[in-house]
Short mmCIF file of C-alpha atoms in Angstrom, two decimals:
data_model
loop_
_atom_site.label_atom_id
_atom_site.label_comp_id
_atom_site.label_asym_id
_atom_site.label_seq_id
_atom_site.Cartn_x
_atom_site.Cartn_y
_atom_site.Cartn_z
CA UNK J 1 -98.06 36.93 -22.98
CA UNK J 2 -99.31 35.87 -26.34
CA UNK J 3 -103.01 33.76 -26.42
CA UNK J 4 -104.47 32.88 -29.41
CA UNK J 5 -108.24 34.06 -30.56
CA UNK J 6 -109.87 33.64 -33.32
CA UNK J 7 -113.61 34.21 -34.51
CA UNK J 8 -115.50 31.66 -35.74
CA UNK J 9 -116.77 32.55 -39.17
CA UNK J 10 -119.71 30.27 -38.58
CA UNK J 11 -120.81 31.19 -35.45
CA UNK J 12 -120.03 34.92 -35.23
CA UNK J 13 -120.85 35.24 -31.63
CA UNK J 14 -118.50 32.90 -30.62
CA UNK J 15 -114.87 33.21 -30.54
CA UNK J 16 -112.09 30.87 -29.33
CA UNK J 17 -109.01 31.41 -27.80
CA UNK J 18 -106.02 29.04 -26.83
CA UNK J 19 -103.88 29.87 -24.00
CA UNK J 20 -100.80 27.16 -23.70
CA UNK J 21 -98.74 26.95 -20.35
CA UNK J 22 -95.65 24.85 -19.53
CA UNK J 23 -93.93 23.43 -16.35
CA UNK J 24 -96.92 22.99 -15.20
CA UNK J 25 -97.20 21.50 -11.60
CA UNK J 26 -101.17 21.16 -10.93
CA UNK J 27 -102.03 19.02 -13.74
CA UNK J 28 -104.21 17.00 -11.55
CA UNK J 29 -106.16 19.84 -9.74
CA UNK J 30 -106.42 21.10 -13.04
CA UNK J 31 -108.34 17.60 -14.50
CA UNK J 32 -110.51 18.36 -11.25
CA UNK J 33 -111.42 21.59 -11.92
CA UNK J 34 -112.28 20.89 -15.38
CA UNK J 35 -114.23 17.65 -14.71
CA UNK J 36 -115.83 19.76 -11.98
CA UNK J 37 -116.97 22.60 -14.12
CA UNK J 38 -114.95 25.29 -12.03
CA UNK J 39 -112.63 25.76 -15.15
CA UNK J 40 -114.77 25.83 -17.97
CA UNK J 41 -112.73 25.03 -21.15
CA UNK J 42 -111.53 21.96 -22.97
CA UNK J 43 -107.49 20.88 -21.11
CA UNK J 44 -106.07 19.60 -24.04
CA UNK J 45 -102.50 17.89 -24.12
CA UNK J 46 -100.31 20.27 -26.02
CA UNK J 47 -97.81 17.25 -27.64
CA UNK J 48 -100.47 16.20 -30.07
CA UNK J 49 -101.11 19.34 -31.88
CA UNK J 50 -99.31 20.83 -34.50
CA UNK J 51 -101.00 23.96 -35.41
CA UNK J 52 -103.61 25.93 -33.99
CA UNK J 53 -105.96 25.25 -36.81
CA UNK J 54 -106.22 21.46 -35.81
CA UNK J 55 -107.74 23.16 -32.78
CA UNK J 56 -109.52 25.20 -34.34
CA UNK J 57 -111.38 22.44 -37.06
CA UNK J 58 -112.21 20.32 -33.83
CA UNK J 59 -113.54 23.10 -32.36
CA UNK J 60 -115.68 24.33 -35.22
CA UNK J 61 -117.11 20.97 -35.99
CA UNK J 62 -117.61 20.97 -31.85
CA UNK J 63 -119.74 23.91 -31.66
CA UNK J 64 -122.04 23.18 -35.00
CA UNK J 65 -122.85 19.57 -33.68
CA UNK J 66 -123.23 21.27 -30.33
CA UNK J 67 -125.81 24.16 -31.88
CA UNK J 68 -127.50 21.92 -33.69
CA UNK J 69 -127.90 19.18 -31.08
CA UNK J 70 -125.83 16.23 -32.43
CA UNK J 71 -123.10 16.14 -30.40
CA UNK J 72 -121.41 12.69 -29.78
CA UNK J 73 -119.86 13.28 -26.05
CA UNK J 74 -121.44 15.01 -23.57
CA UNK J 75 -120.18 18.74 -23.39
CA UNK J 76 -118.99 20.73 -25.90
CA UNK J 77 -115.37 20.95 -24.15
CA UNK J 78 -115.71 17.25 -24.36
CA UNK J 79 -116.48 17.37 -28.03
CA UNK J 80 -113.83 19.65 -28.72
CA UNK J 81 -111.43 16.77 -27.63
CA UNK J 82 -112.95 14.01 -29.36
CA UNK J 83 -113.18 16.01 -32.44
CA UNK J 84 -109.17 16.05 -32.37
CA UNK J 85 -109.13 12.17 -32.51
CA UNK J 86 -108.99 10.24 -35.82
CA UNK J 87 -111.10 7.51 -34.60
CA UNK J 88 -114.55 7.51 -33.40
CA UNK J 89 -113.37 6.18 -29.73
CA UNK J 90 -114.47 8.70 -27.00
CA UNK J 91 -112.67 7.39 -24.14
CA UNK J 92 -109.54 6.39 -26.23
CA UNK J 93 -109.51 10.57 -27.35
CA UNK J 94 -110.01 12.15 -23.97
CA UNK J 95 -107.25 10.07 -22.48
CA UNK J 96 -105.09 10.38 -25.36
CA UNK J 97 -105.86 14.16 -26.62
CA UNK J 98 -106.95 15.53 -22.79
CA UNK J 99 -104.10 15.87 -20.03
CA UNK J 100 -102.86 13.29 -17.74
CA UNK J 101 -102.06 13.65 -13.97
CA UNK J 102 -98.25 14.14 -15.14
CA UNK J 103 -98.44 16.36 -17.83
CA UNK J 104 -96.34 19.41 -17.90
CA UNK J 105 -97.65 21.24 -20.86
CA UNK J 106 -101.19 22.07 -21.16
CA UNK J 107 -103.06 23.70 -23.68
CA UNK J 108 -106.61 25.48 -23.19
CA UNK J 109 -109.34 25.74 -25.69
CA UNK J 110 -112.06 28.98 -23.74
CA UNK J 111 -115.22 29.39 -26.30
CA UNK J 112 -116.86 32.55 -25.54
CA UNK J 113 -119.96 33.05 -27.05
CA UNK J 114 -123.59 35.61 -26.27
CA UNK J 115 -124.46 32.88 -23.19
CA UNK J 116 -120.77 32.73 -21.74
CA UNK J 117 -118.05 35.33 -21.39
CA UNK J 118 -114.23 33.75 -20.65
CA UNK J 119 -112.54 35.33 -17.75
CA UNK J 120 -108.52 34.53 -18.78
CA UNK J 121 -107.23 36.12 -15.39
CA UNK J 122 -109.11 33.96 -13.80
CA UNK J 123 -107.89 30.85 -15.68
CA UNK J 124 -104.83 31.70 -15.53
CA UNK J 125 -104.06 32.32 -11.57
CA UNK J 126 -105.37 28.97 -11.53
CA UNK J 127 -102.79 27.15 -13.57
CA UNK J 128 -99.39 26.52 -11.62
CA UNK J 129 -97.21 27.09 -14.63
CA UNK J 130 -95.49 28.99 -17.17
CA UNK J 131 -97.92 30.92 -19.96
CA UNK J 132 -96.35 30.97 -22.85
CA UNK J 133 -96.94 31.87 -26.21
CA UNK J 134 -98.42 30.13 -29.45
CA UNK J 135 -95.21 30.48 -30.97
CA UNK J 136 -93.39 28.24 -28.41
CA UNK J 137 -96.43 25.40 -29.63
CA UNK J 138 -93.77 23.69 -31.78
CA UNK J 139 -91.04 23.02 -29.17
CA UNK J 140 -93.80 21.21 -27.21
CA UNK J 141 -95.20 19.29 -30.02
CA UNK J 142 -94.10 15.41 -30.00
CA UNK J 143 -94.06 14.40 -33.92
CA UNK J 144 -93.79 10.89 -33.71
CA UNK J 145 -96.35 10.70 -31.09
CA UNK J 146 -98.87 12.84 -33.72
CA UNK J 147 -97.52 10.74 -36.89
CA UNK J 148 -98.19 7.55 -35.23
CA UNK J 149 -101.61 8.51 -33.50
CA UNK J 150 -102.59 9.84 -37.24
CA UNK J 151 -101.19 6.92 -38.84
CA UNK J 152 -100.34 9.38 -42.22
CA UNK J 153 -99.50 7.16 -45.05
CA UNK J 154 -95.85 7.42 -46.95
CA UNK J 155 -97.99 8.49 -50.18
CA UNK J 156 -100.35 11.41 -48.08
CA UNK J 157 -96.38 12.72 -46.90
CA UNK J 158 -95.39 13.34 -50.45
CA UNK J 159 -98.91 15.65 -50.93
CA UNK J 160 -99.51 17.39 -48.10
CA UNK J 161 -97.84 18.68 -44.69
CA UNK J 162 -98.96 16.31 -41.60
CA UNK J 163 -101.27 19.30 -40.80
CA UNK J 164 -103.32 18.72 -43.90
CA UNK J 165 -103.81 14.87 -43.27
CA UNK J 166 -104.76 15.41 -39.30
CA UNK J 167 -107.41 17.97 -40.85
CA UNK J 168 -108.31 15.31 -43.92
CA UNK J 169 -108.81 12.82 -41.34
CA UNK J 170 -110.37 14.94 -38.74
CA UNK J 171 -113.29 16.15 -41.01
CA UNK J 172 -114.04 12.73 -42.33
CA UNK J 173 -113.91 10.59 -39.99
CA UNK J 174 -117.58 10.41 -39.09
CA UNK J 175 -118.18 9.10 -43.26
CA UNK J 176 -114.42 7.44 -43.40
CA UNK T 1 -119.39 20.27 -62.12
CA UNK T 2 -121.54 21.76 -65.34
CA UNK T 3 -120.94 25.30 -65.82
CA UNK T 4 -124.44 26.24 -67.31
CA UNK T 5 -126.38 28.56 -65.45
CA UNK T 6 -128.67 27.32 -62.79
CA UNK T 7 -131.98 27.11 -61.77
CA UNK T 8 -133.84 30.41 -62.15
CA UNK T 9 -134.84 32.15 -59.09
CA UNK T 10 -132.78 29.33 -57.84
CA UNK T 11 -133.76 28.83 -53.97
CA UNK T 12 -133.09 30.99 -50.48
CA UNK T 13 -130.21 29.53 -49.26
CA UNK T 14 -128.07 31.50 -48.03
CA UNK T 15 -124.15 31.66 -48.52
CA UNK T 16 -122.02 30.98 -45.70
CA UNK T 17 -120.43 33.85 -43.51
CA UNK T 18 -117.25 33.75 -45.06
CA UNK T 19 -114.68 36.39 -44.93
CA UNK T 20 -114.29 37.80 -48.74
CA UNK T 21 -116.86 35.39 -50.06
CA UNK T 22 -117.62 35.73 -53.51
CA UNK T 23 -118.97 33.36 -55.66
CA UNK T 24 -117.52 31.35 -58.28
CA UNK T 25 -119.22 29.34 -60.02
CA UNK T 26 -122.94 28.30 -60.10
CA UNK T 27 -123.52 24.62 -61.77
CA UNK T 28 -126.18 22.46 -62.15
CA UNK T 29 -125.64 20.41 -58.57
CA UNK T 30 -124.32 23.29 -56.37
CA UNK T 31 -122.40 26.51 -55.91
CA UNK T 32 -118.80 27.10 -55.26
CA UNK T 33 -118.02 29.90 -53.28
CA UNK T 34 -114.23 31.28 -52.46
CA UNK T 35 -113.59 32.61 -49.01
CA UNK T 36 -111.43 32.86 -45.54
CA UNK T 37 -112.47 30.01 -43.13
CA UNK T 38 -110.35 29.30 -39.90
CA UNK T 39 -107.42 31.59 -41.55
CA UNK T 40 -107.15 29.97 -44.70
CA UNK T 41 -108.59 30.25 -47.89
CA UNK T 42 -110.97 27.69 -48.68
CA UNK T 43 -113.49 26.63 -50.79
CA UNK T 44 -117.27 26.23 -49.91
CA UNK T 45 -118.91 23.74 -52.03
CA UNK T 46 -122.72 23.78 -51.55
CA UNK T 47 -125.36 21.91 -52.86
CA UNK T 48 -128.70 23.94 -53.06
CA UNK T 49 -132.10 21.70 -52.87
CA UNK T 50 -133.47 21.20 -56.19
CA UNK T 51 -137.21 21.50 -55.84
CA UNK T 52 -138.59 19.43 -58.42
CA UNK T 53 -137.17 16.48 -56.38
CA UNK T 54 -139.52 14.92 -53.67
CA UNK T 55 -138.31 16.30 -50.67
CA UNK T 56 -137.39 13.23 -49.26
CA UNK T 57 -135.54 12.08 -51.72
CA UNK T 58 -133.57 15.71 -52.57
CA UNK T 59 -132.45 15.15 -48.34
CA UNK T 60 -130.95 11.83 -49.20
CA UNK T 61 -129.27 12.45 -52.62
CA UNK T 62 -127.62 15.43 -51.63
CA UNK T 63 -126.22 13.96 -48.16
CA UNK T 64 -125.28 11.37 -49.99
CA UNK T 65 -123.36 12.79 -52.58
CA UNK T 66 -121.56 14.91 -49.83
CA UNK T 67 -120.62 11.94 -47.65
CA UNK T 68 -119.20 10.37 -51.11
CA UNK T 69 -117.69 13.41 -51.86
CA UNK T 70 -115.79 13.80 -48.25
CA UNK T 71 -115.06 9.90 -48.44
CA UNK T 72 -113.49 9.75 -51.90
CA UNK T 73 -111.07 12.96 -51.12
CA UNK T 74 -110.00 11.23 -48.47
CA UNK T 75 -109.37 8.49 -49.84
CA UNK T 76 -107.12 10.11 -52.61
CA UNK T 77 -105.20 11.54 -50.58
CA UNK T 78 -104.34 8.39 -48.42
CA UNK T 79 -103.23 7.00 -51.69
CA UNK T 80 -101.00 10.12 -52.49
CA UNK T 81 -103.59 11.00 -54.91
CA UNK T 82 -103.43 15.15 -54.95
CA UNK T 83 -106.99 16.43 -53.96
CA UNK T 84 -108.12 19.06 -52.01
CA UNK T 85 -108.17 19.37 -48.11
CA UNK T 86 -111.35 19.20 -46.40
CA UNK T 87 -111.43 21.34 -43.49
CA UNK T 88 -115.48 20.87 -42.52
CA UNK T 89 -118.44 18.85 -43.28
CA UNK T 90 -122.17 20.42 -42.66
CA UNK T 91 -124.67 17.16 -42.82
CA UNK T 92 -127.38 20.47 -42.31
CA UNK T 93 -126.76 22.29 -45.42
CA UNK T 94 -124.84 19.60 -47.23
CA UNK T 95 -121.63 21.80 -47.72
CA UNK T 96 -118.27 20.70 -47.78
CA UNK T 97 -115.40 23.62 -46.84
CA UNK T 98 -112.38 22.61 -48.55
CA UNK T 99 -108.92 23.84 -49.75
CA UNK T 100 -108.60 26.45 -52.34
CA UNK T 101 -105.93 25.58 -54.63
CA UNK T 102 -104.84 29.16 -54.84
CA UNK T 103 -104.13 30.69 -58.12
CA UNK T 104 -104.79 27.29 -60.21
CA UNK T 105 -105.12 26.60 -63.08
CA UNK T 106 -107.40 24.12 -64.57
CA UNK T 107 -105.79 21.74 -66.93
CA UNK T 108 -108.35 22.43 -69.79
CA UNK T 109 -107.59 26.42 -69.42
CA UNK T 110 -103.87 25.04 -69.65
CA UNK T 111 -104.21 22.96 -72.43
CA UNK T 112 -106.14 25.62 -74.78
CA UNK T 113 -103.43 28.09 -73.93
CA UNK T 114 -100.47 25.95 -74.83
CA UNK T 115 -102.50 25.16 -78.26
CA UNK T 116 -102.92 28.61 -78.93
CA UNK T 117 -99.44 29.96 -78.20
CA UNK T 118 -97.58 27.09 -80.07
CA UNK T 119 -95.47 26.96 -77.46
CA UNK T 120 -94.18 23.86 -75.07
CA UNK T 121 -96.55 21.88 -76.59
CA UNK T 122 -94.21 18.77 -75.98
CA UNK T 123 -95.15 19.98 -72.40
CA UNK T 124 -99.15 18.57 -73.31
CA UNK T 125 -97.50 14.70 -73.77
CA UNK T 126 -95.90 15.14 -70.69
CA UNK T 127 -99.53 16.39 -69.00
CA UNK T 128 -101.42 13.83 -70.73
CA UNK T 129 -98.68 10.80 -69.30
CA UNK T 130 -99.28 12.11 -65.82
CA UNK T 131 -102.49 12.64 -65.94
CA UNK T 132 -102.90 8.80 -67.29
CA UNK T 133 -100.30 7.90 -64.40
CA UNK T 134 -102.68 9.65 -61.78
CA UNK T 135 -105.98 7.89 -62.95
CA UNK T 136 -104.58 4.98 -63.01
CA UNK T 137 -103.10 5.35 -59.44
CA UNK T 138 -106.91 6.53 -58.89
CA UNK T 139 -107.92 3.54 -60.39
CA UNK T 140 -105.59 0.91 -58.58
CA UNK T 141 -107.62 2.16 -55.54
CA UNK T 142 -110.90 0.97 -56.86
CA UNK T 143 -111.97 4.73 -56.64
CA UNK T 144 -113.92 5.92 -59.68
CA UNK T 145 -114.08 9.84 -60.10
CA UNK T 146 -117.35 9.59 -62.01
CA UNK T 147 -117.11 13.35 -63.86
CA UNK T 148 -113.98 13.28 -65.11
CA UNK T 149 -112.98 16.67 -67.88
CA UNK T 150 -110.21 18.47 -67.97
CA UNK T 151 -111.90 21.31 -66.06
CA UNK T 152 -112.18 19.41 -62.64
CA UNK T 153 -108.16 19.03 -63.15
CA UNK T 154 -105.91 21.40 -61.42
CA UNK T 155 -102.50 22.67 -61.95
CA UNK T 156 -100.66 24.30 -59.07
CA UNK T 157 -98.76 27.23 -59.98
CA UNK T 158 -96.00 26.93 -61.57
CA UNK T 159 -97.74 25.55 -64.29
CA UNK T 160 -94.98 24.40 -66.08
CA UNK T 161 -94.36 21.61 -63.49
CA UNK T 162 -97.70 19.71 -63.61
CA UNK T 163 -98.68 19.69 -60.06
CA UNK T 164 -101.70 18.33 -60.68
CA UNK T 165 -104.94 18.27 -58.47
CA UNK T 166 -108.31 16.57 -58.85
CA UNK T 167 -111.09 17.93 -57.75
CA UNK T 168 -114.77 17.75 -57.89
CA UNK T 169 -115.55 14.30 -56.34
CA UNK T 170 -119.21 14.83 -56.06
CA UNK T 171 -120.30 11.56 -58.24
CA UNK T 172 -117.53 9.61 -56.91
CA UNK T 173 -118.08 5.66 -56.16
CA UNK T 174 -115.66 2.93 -55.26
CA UNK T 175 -115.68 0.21 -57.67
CA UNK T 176 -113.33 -2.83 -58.62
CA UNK T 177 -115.30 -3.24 -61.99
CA UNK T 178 -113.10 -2.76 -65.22
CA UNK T 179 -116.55 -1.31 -66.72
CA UNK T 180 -116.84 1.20 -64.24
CA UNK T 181 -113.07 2.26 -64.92
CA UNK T 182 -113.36 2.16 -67.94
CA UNK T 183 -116.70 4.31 -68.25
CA UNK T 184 -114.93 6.73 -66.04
CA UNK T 185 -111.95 6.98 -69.06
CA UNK T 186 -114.48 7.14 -71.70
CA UNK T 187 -116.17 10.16 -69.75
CA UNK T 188 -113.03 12.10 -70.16
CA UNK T 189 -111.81 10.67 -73.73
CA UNK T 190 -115.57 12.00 -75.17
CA UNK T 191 -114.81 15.82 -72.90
CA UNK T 192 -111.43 15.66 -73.90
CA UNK T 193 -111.63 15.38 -78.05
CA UNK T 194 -114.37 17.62 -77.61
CA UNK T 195 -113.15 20.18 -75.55
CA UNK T 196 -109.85 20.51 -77.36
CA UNK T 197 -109.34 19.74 -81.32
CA UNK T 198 -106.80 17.90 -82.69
CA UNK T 199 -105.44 15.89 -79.29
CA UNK T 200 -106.24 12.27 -80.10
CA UNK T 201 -102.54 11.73 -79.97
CA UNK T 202 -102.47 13.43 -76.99
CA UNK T 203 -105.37 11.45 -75.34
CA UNK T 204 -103.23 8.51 -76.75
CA UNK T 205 -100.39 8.73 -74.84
CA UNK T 206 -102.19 9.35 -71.33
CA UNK T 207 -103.60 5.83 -72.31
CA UNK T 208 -100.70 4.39 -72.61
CA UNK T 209 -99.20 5.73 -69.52
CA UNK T 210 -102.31 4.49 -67.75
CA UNK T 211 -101.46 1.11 -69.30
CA UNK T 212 -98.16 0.82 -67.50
CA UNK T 213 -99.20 2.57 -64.73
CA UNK T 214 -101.82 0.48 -63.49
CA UNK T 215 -101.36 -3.20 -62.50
CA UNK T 216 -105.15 -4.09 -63.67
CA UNK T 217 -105.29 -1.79 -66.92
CA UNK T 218 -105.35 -4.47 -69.58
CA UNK T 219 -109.14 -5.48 -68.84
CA UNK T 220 -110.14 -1.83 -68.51
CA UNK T 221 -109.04 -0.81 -71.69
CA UNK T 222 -110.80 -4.11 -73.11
CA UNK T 223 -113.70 -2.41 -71.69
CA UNK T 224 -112.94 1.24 -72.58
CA UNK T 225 -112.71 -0.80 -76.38
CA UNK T 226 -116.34 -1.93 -75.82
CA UNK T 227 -118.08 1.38 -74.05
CA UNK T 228 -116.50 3.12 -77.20
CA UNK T 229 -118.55 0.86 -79.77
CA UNK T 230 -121.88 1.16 -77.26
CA UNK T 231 -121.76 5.30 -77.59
CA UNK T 232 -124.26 7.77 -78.98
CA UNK T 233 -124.79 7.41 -82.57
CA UNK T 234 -123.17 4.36 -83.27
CA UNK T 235 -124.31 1.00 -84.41
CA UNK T 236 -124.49 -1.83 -82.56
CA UNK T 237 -125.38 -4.46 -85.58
CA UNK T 238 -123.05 -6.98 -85.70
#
């Protein structure tokens, strides 16, 4: 089944990949787990994102702040989360951008870098659902949900794809 | 963004990791670079440390006039204003990673070309109206560009449909002030009808599209009328 790496141009060492499951059942062991630390990634909700690059811009803004000491939550999974939110709200992005108890479709984020290698079998046993590919991202994805969390204007619509104004707003929203 | 060359020996800092980097263009306030960044072509925009400024104050200005930069392409494109994506902010090295209009054209190169073929040149007035349309729009948002030229003007290819693009927000400020609008329009009327000969009907007509564009235009041209008589060489008796 088809996950999703890239490496970070930045940060050579570290690469990312996203592995996205659905009919999921566990969703609340899951939340455990990662809370816990025993799955070590970022559980992201899978209805907010649009593209794998709005993944990927939270998570390279994630890991500079993180290698240069600056980050605003706690861990860098954390961070990766917040980053995806528009407004500078932690709570309000981990509940709205991380999974809830009755989630279905969840998406992880696994950095791998010189300090931590990702062990995807292992993640994956431990999710009671359906891995599916990148591809399939789009029949997941809740538009109205994204264009109302975003808040895109009419005017941004006519200049850009909704991808380009979650980045826009993304990137800037620590100066906005 | 000055072409001219830069500093000499000009300082070690290093170019991002890019994918295909190569370097564009070296101005006076930083270097453009063209690369691959998250799988898409982008733009790296850095600002090298100048070191004749005190060091405290180089920090300052150039986070600053990133932040501003960021800011004001943001808030163009909120407004529907065509600018460039910004994909990532470093506060460290003061580089901004943004979109690279691929296979532009800058609306200066345009212009000269047009001039020299003899052909569509009714294709200019049309430029020139929406260029006026898009400053004012600019304008109406209290956003003031600050280096505006026809080089820091894009066209998207096709040319012939004037898809056009600012870029190159890096002395952007938000102001209300008809004299700061109208500074910014005098900025590009003096590059303009220097850049390219013979277009003072040209520049015209983007002033009056401006003019019916913009709901607050009257009292910025007043002012444009009165930066105009305050220039270089000219006489203020009377």
């Amino acid at each position: 089944m088809q996950h999703f790496t890239h490496q970070l141009e930045l940060f050579p060492d570290c690469s990312v990949t996203l592995v996205l499951f659905n009919d999921v059942k566990n969703a609340v062991a899951l939340r455990k787990k990662a809370m816990e630390g025993s799955i070590d990634g970022a559980l992201i909700n899978p209805a907010m994102i649009v593209d794998p690059l709005q993944i990927l811009v939270a998570t390279n803004k994630a890991v500079h702040l993180h290698r240069i000491g600056k980050m605003k939550t706690r861990t860098l999974n954390a961070e990766i989360i917040f980053n995806l939110s528009p407004n500078n709200n932690i709570s309000d992005a981990l509940k709205k951008f991380g999974i809830s108890d009755n989630d279905s479709a969840v998406l992880i984020v696994l950095i791998e870098d010189k300090e931590k290698t990702v062990n995807l079998e292992s993640i994956i046993s431990q999710v009671e659902g359906q891995q599916v590919s990148l591809a399939e991202l789009h029949k997941i994805t809740d538009i109205a949900k994204v264009k109302k969390m975003y808040r895109l204007t009419p005017q941004e619509e006519k200049i850009g794809t909704l991808l380009d104004g979650i980045i826009c707003r993304m990137s800037t929203k620590d100066i906005a | 963004m000055a072409g001219g060359a830069g500093e000499a020996g000009a300082c070690a800092v290093s170019p991002p990791p890019l994918r295909g980097l190569q370097l564009v263009q070296q101005g006076a306030e930083a270097r453009l670079y063209r690369g691959q960044f998250l799988g898409r072509a982008a733009v790296v925009k850095l600002r090298f440390p100048k070191r004749y400024r005190h060091p405290a104050l180089e920090e300052r200005l150039s986070r600053r006039r990133t932040a501003q930069e960021a800011r004001s392409l943001l808030r163009c494109r909120r407004a529907g204003i065509s600018a460039p994506v910004v994909y990532f902010v470093d506060y460290v090295s003061n580089c901004i990673y943004l979109e690279d209009i691929v296979e532009s054209t800058t609306v200066r190169d345009y212009i000269t070309s047009v001039q020299q073929s003899g052909k569509d040149t009714n294709n200019l007035f049309l430029l020139a109206e929406k260029i006026g349309e898009v400053l004012a729009r600019m304008h109406d948002e209290d956003l003031i560009h600050g280096d505006l030229t026809t080089s820091n003007m894009l066209l998207r290819p096709p040319v012939e449909e004037l898809d056009l693009v600012l870029i190159d927000f890096g002395l952007s400020f938000m102001s209300g002030l008809p004299e700061d609008k109208g500074v910014d329009l005098y900025v590009l009327e003096r590059a303009f009808l220097s850049t390219h000969p013979n277009t003072d009907t040209l520049f015209e007509a983007l002033l009056k599209k401006y003019s019916t564009t913009s709901k607050k235009s009257s009292l910025v041209i007043k002012k444009l009328d009165e930066v105009r008589l305050r220039g270089r060489k000219r006489s203020m008796v009377g």
